[in-house]
Amino acid sequence: MVEFAAWSATFVHTVPLATTANSPPSPPIPSPLVAILPLLAPLATAVGALLVRRSDRAQRAVSVLGAIAYLGAVAALYAAVAEQGTLTYQLSDWQAPFGITVVADSLSVFTLAFAAALSLAAVVFSVLYVDSYGQRVSYHPLYHFMMVGVTGSFLTGDVFNLFVWFEVMLLSSYVLVAFYSGPEHTRAALGYAVLNLLGGAVMLVAIGGLYATTGTLNIADMARRLANASEYGIDPVPVLGLSAVLFSVFALKAGLVPFQFWVPAAYRAAPAPVAAMLAGVVKKVGIYAIVRLNFTVFATATLPAGLSLPGFVGESFLSFYGPILFVMAAASILVGGIGAISREDLDSMLAYSSIGQIGFVTLPLAVGATVPAIRPLAIAASLVYALNHGVAKALLYLVSGTIEDTVGTVRFRDLGGIAVRDPVLGGSFLLGALALIGIPPLSGFFAKLLVFDTSGSALALDGRGAALAIAIGLTGSILTIVYFSRAWTRGFWGPPGRAIEFWGGADDGAVSGDGRATTDGGTATDPVPEGAAEVESTSPSVGLVGIVAVLALSLVVLGLGFDPVADAAMAAAEAALDREGYVRAVLGGTG
Amino acid sequence: MTQFVLAVVLGTLFALGTFLVLRRDVVRVVWGVVIVTQAANVYLVTMGGLSGVAPIVPGHGEAVTATAVTDPLVQALVLTAIVISLGTTAFALVLTYRIYEEHGTIDLFELGRRDEGDGGNEGGTEDFARSVADGGERCTADDSENETRTTSENESGRSEASVGG
């Protein structure tokens, strides 16, 4: 079904139109295949994993190799974009704006790069973590179909196609959220699915309206038409309303307050590597869509003066979105931070934390929308924060998964003393937490620095509400410190909790033997009666800890070698704001 | 006239869908989602314009003579959206059945009440029982001395509920 949906979107709706053909035919644009390689790699992997489903080992091998190939394809695209600038691929050679265009610019490849790197880590983790029964049929194909959807969303240059990729991504993620199929998992999946299905319908309404108003679905063409709205006979006022409807769907995908309520249940229900990808990458698709459509497309339109909207000053769409983004970001930071403080288990705390951190990703966007002069810095800050949060939150979810795999619980009151029993795992958690708090030399320091730098620069330029943005940022940072300190002291320091006693060698307390913790490759073991002689020690799988440690090291590496990251983020921010360059790359001719 | 009729139909469909989504019964919620999605599809068709003739090209290579044709793109979009909603509806219905199997009810109030029950459960033995029953692959250290007894009670209670309900 998923392939078919993607397939039909790719080919069915490329019907040429006499009615919209009021632009001159564009010269043929070279179509480098490298632009769609990142789409083909996970698609081929998903189909391949389905074909070899009879053999567990072959399926896992295909899955891991596919993730490596995906990373390779993204790296190739990254290099090509760095060398040649924005690349486009016209599907079936239907020229834009009539066909579907795949557009790879600096913004797309920046987000793709960390998606691919995290995806490889999550796939390898999954192979070791998810029990063999679960992996047997559906896990790997679903996972890679989800990555197809994520990649498509980052690369598409067509609004309706964006809807299709969203659905591809979501349809796979519904099944992955419901993966364990227990009571809480089915309940979480119901809420997640119903909300996102309604979101899909709303998105369809917005897209239909935009098509009727602007006469195009191509993102570049829409940007061009909106920039010369009177020339094309477009009334910008309905476009503003429709763009707001579309924005609410993106905010739902990103989990911004007030659309955050599906987040904790869904993240708790999903298997740890999937939760890592949902928090680390899938949420960022919503942020990417907000940046792409609001900053590249809708920012170009001007509204008629004297539009009587309450509290609205200015003539740009972005001056309308600035306060909205600000309120949502501030509410996310506060709701996420305060919610995370009172959670009783690690997974819920991380879920609330990711609501708060998405607020930090959005905050610079809000400031940048209000103060045009600092827009490149604002978008770069948002992207760097998204990257930092992606890596750090994926790391923390994988730590949580490793703990659950070892002792079967992540409730704080059962944990404690993990740092002593397993310094590598504890140290990795600490690094992830410090990265989100923003301690140098980790990448999180620069992310926080840029977020505050954005607000500070806005303040220097006398931007409205910049001081409030700084205050919210500081409050959020303090909340982050509080909830991570709490998690650290309760889960990783202090005397070993009940679940941790037998971790890493049965030394003390082993003889008391009122139970035991086991994890031996997917067999449930009944608790042993008191006084049983057989007490096994448990220790986490070396592979799981290894992956976690690699991610933790990557936080340090990203922080120490931050210059290339900053350059890439700045290039991405400029690409996001360079409407003319985008239009020229897609449509040819003049922007 | 066509416009007025379609506007009324669309309004009715969206209202009906919204009403059903807010019901207690999960099946009705799924119906509501389906109706909202179909309403969006009807809306999408109207966005192509309601006047004009069918955009049929007389033959290969011949010029289109009709001046006002209806936009066929939206119909292609709707086809794609229908295919997607077919898949998601099938999944939502299967999920509903699975919820019935797991909880013994498809009443959202009941499901919510169980949720609250989990949150207030200080001992957390229910969670433990579920984690054993659900994944079947994990085990944890004992919460208390009577864990084994509570676990088995919970499990039997749960399976009875799902069989009997």
PDB file of C-alpha atoms in Angstrom, chain A residues 118 125 272-273 275-276 279-280 346-347 349-351 353-354 357 388-404 410 425-437 480 483-484 487-488 492 547-548 551-552 555:
ATOM      1  CA  LEU A 118      21.065   8.650  12.785  1.00  0.00           C
ATOM      2  CA  PHE A 125      20.663  -0.773  17.236  1.00  0.00           C
ATOM      3  CA  ALA A 272      13.507   2.561  21.488  1.00  0.00           C
ATOM      4  CA  PRO A 273      15.235   2.897  18.088  1.00  0.00           C
ATOM      5  CA  ALA A 275      11.375   6.524  19.302  1.00  0.00           C
ATOM      6  CA  ALA A 276      14.914   7.763  18.648  1.00  0.00           C
ATOM      7  CA  ALA A 279      12.156  12.340  18.123  1.00  0.00           C
ATOM      8  CA  GLY A 280      15.424  12.837  16.283  1.00  0.00           C
ATOM      9  CA  LEU A 346      13.027   7.897  31.599  1.00  0.00           C
ATOM     10  CA  ASP A 347      11.007   7.476  28.379  1.00  0.00           C
ATOM     11  CA  MET A 349      10.823  12.397  30.586  1.00  0.00           C
ATOM     12  CA  LEU A 350      12.608  12.239  27.240  1.00  0.00           C
ATOM     13  CA  ALA A 351       9.308  12.643  25.388  1.00  0.00           C
ATOM     14  CA  SER A 353      11.981  16.962  26.941  1.00  0.00           C
ATOM     15  CA  SER A 354      11.652  16.667  23.181  1.00  0.00           C
ATOM     16  CA  GLN A 357      13.587  21.144  22.790  1.00  0.00           C
ATOM     17  CA  ASN A 388      22.071  18.824  18.080  1.00  0.00           C
ATOM     18  CA  HIS A 389      18.696  17.761  19.424  1.00  0.00           C
ATOM     19  CA  GLY A 390      18.437  15.013  16.807  1.00  0.00           C
ATOM     20  CA  VAL A 391      21.730  13.415  17.758  1.00  0.00           C
ATOM     21  CA  ALA A 392      21.433  13.967  21.508  1.00  0.00           C
ATOM     22  CA  LYS A 393      17.820  12.825  21.810  1.00  0.00           C
ATOM     23  CA  ALA A 394      18.440   9.761  19.642  1.00  0.00           C
ATOM     24  CA  LEU A 395      21.390   8.962  21.900  1.00  0.00           C
ATOM     25  CA  LEU A 396      19.280   9.348  25.046  1.00  0.00           C
ATOM     26  CA  TYR A 397      16.486   7.152  23.663  1.00  0.00           C
ATOM     27  CA  LEU A 398      19.024   4.503  22.757  1.00  0.00           C
ATOM     28  CA  VAL A 399      20.463   4.696  26.294  1.00  0.00           C
ATOM     29  CA  SER A 400      16.939   4.220  27.597  1.00  0.00           C
ATOM     30  CA  GLY A 401      16.484   1.290  25.216  1.00  0.00           C
ATOM     31  CA  THR A 402      19.730  -0.283  26.397  1.00  0.00           C
ATOM     32  CA  ILE A 403      18.644   0.010  30.029  1.00  0.00           C
ATOM     33  CA  GLU A 404      15.257  -1.466  29.244  1.00  0.00           C
ATOM     34  CA  VAL A 410      13.129   2.491  32.917  1.00  0.00           C
ATOM     35  CA  LEU A 425      26.517   3.899  29.297  1.00  0.00           C
ATOM     36  CA  GLY A 426      26.274   6.378  32.167  1.00  0.00           C
ATOM     37  CA  GLY A 427      28.879   8.634  30.580  1.00  0.00           C
ATOM     38  CA  SER A 428      27.011   8.578  27.285  1.00  0.00           C
ATOM     39  CA  PHE A 429      23.784   9.590  28.998  1.00  0.00           C
ATOM     40  CA  LEU A 430      25.643  12.393  30.745  1.00  0.00           C
ATOM     41  CA  LEU A 431      27.088  13.619  27.450  1.00  0.00           C
ATOM     42  CA  GLY A 432      23.655  13.586  25.819  1.00  0.00           C
ATOM     43  CA  ALA A 433      22.133  15.461  28.748  1.00  0.00           C
ATOM     44  CA  LEU A 434      24.965  18.003  28.818  1.00  0.00           C
ATOM     45  CA  ALA A 435      24.596  18.520  25.070  1.00  0.00           C
ATOM     46  CA  LEU A 436      20.923  19.393  25.503  1.00  0.00           C
ATOM     47  CA  ILE A 437      21.745  21.623  28.463  1.00  0.00           C
ATOM     48  CA  THR A 480      16.475  21.449  31.165  1.00  0.00           C
ATOM     49  CA  TYR A 483      15.039  17.597  34.757  1.00  0.00           C
ATOM     50  CA  PHE A 484      18.320  16.152  33.579  1.00  0.00           C
ATOM     51  CA  ALA A 487      17.184  11.923  35.902  1.00  0.00           C
ATOM     52  CA  TRP A 488      20.905  11.689  36.526  1.00  0.00           C
ATOM     53  CA  PHE A 492      22.544   6.933  37.345  1.00  0.00           C
ATOM     54  CA  ILE A 547      26.376   2.349  19.340  1.00  0.00           C
ATOM     55  CA  VAL A 548      25.424   4.635  22.206  1.00  0.00           C
ATOM     56  CA  LEU A 551      26.704   8.678  19.177  1.00  0.00           C
ATOM     57  CA  ALA A 552      28.033  10.266  22.369  1.00  0.00           C
ATOM     58  CA  LEU A 555      28.400  14.971  20.005  1.00  0.00           C
TER      59      LEU A 555
END
